[in-house]
PDB file of C-alpha atoms and ligand atoms in Angstrom:
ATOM      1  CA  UNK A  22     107.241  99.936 103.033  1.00 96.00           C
ATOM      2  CA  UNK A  23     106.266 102.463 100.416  1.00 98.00           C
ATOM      3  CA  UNK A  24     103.583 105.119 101.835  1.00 98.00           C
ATOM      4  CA  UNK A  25     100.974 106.226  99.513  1.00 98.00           C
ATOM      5  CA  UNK A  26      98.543 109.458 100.457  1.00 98.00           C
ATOM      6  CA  UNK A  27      95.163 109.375  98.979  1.00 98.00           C
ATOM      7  CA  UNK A  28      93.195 112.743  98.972  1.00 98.00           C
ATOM      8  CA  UNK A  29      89.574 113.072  98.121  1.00 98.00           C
ATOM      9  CA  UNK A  30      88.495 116.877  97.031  1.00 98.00           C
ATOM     10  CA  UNK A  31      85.243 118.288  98.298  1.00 98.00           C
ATOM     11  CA  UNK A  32      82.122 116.412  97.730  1.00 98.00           C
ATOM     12  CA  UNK A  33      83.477 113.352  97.653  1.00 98.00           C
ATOM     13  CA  UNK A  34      82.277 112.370 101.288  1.00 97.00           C
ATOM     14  CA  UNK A  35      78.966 112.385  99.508  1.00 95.00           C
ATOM     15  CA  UNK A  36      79.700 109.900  97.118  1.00 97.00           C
ATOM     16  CA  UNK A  37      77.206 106.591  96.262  1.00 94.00           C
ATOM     17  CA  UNK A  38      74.075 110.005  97.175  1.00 93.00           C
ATOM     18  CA  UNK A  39      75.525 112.604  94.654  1.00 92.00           C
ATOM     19  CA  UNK A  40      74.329 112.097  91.369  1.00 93.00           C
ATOM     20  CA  UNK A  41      74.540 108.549  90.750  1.00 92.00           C
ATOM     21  CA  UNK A  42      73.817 108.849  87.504  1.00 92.00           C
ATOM     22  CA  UNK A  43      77.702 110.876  87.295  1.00 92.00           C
ATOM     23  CA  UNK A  44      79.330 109.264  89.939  1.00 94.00           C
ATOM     24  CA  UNK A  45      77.981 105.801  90.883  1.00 89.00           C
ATOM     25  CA  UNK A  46      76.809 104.261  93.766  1.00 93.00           C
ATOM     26  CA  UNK A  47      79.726 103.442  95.366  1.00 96.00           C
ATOM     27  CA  UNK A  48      80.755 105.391  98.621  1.00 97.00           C
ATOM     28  CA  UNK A  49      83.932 106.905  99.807  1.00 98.00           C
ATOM     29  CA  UNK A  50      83.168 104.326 102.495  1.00 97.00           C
ATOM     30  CA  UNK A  51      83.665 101.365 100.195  1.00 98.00           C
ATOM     31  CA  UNK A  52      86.504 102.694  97.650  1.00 98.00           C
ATOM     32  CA  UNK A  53      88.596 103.414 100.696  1.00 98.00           C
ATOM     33  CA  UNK A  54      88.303  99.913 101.952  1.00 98.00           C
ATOM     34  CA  UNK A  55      89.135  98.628  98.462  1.00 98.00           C
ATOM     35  CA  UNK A  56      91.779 101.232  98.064  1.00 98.00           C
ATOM     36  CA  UNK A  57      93.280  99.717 101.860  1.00 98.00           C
ATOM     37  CA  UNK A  58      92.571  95.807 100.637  1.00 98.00           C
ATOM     38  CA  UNK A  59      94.400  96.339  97.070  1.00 98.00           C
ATOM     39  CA  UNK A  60      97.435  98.344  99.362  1.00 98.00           C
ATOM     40  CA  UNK A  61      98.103  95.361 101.840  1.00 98.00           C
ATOM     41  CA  UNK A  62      98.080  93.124  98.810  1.00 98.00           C
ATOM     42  CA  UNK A  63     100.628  94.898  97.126  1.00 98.00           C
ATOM     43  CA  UNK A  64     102.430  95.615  99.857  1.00 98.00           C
ATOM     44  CA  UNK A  65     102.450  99.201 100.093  1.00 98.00           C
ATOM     45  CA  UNK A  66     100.782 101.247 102.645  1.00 98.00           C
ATOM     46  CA  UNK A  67      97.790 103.895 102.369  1.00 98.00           C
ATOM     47  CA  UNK A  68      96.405 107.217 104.393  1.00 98.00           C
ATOM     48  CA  UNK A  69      93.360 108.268 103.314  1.00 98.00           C
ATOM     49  CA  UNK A  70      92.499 112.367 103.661  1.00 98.00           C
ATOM     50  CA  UNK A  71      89.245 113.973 102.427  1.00 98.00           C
ATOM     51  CA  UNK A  72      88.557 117.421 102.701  1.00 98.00           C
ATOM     52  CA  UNK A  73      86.335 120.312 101.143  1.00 98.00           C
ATOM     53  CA  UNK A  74      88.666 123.128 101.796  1.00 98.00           C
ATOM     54  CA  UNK A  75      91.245 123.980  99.335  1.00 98.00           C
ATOM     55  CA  UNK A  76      93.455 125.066 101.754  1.00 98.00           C
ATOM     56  CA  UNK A  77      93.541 122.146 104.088  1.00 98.00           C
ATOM     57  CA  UNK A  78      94.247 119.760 100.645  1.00 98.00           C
ATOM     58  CA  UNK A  79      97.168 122.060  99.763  1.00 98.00           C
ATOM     59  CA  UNK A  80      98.675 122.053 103.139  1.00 98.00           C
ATOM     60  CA  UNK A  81      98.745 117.972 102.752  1.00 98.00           C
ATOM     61  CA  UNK A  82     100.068 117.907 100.273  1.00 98.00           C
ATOM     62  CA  UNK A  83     103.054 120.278 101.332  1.00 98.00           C
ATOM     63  CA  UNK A  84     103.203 118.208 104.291  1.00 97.00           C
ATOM     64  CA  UNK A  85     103.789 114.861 102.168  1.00 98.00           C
ATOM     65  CA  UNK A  86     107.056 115.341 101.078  1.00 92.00           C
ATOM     66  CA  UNK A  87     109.008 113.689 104.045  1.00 90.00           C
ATOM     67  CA  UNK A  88     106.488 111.345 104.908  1.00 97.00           C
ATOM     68  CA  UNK A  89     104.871 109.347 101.888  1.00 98.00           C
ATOM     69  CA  UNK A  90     106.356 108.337  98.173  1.00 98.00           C
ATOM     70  CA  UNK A  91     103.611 109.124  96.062  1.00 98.00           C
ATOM     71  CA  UNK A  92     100.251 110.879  96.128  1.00 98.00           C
ATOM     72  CA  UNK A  93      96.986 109.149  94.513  1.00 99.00           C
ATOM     73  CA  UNK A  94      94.408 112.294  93.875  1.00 99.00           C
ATOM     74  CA  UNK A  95      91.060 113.807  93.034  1.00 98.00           C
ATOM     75  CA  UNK A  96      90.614 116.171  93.090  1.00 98.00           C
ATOM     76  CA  UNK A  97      87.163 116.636  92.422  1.00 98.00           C
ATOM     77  CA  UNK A  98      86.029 120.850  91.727  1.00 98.00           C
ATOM     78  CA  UNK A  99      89.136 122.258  91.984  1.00 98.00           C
ATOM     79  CA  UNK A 100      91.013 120.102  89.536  1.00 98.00           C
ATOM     80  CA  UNK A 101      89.641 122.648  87.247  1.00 98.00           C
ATOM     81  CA  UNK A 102      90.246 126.351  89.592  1.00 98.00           C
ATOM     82  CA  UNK A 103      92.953 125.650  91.886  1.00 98.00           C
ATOM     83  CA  UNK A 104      96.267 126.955  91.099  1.00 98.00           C
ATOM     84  CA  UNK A 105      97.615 126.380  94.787  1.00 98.00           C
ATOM     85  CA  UNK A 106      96.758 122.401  94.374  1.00 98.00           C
ATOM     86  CA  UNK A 107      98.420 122.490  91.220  1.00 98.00           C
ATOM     87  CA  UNK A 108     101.250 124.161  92.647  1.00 98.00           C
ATOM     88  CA  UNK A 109     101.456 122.068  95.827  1.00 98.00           C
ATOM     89  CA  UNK A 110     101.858 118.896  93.653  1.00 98.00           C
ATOM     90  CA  UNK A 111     104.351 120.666  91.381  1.00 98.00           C
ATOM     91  CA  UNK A 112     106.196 121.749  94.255  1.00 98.00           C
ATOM     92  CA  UNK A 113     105.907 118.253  96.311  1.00 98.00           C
ATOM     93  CA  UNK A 114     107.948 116.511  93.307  1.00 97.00           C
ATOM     94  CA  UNK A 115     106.005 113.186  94.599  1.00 98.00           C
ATOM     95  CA  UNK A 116     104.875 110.878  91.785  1.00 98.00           C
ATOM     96  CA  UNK A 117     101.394 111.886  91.368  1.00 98.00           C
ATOM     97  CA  UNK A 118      98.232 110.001  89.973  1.00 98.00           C
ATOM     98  CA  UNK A 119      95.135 112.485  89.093  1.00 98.00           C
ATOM     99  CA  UNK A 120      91.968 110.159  89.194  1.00 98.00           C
ATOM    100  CA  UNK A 121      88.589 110.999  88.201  1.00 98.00           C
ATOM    101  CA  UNK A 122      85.282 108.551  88.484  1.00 98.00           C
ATOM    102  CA  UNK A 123      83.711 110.673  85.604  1.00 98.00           C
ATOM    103  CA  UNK A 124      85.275 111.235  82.257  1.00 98.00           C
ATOM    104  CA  UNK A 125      85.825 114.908  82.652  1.00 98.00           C
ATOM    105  CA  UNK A 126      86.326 115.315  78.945  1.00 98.00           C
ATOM    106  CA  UNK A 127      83.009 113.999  77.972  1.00 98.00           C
ATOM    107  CA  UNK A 128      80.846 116.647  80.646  1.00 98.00           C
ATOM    108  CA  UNK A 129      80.804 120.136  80.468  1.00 98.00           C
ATOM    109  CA  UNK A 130      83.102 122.376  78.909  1.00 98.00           C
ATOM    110  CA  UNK A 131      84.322 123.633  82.162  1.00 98.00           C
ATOM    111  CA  UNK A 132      85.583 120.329  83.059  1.00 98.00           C
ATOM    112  CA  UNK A 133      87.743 119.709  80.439  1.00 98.00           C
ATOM    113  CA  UNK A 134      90.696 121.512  81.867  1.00 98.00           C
ATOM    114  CA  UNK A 135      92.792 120.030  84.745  1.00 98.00           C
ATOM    115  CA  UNK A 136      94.837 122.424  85.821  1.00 98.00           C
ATOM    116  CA  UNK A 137      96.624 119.405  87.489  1.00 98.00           C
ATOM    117  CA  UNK A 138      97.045 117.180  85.184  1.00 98.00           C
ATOM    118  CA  UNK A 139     100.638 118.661  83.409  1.00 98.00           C
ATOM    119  CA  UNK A 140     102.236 118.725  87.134  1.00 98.00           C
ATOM    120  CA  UNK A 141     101.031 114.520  87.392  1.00 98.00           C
ATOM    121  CA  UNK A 142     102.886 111.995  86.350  1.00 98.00           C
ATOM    122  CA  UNK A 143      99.150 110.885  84.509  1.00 98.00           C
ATOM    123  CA  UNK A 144      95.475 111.228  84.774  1.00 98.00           C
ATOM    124  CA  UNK A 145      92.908 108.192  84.922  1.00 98.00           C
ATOM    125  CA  UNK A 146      89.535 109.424  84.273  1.00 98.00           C
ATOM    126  CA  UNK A 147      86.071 107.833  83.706  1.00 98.00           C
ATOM    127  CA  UNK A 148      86.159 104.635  85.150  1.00 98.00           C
ATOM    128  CA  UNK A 149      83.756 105.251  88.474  1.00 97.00           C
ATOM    129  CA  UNK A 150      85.340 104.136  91.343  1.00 97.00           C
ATOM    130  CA  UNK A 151      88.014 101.744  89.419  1.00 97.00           C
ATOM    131  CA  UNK A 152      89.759 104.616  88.329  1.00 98.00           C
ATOM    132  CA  UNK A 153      91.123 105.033  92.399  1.00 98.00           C
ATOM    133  CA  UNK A 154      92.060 101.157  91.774  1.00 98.00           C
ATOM    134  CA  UNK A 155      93.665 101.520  88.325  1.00 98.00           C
ATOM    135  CA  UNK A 156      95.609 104.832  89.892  1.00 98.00           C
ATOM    136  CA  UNK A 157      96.654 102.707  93.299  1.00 98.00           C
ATOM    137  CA  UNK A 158      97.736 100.162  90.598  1.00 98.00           C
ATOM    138  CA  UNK A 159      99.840 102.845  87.941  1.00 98.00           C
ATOM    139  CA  UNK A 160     101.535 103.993  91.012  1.00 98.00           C
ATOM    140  CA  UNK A 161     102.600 100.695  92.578  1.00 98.00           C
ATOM    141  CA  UNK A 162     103.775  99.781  89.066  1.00 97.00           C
ATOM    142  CA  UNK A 163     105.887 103.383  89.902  1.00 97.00           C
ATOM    143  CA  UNK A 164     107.358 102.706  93.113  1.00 96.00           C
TER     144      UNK A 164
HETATM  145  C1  DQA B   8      85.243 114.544  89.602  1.00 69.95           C
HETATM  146  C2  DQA B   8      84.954 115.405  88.369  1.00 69.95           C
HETATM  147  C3  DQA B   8      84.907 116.877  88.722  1.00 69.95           C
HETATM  148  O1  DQA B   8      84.632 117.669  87.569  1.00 69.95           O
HETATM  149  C4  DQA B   8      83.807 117.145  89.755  1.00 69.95           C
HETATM  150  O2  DQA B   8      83.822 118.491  90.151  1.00 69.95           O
HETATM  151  C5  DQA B   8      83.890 116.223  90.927  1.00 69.95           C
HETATM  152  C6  DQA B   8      84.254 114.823  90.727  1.00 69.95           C
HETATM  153  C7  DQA B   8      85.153 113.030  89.300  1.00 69.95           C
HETATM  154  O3  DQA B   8      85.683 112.261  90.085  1.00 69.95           O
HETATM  155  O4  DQA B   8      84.555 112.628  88.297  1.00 69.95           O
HETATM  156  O5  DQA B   8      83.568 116.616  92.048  1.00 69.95           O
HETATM  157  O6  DQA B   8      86.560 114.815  90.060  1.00 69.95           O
END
């Protein structure tokens, strides 16, 4: 069975309390279990990681390699900082799906750079918590 890692960047354990108005009302809670429901129905397998260090979310992915076939992530802040995550997935050579629940192009003008996105194989962005769906979906269509 194909494994699939999903990472959630910092501040997404806050999700359905953090600025609903941005992000929704959904929580992490709830798009994981949709994220595990959609997964057993296509038959492929999901781990679910969430962390607000940078360092922790690089080390996964390094660590992802041997053990899963694609990577499903967002993530969040330091899609637009963090060389190392950018060079983790780069390195990784996993099929990669960048999701956003916000349309980072139509925020601030910080936002509009991922500095992942050119290392993915694509970016879904802007379609609250269906954009984790839509990515689980692109990447089963991969596999
Ligand atoms: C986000 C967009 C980022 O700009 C922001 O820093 C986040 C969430 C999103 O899912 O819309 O934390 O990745």
């Amino acid at each position: 069975m194909k494994k699939i890692l999903v990472i959630h960047g910092p501040n997404l354990n806050l999700l359905g309390e953090r600025e609903p108005e941005v992000y929704g009302r959904v929580s992490m809670k709830t798009i994981d279990a949709a994220l595990k429901k959609m997964a057993k129905a296509n038959g492929v397998a999901v781990e679910i990681f969430q962390s607000n260090h940078e360092g922790e979310i690089v080390s996964k992915i390094g660590e992802a390699k041997r053990k899963f076939d694609a990577i499903l992530i967002n993530p969040a802040a330091y899609t637009h900082t963090s060389v190392a995550i950018r060079d983790a997935v780069a390195a990784v050579k996993l099929p990669t799906v960048e999701v956003h629940l916000s349309n980072i192009y139509a925020r601030e003008a910080f936002r509009h750079e991922s500095l992942v996105a050119p290392v993915a194989t694509g970016q879904i962005s802007g379609f609250g918590a269906a954009s984790y769906e839509l990515g689980l979906l692109a990447l089963v269509k991969l596999l």
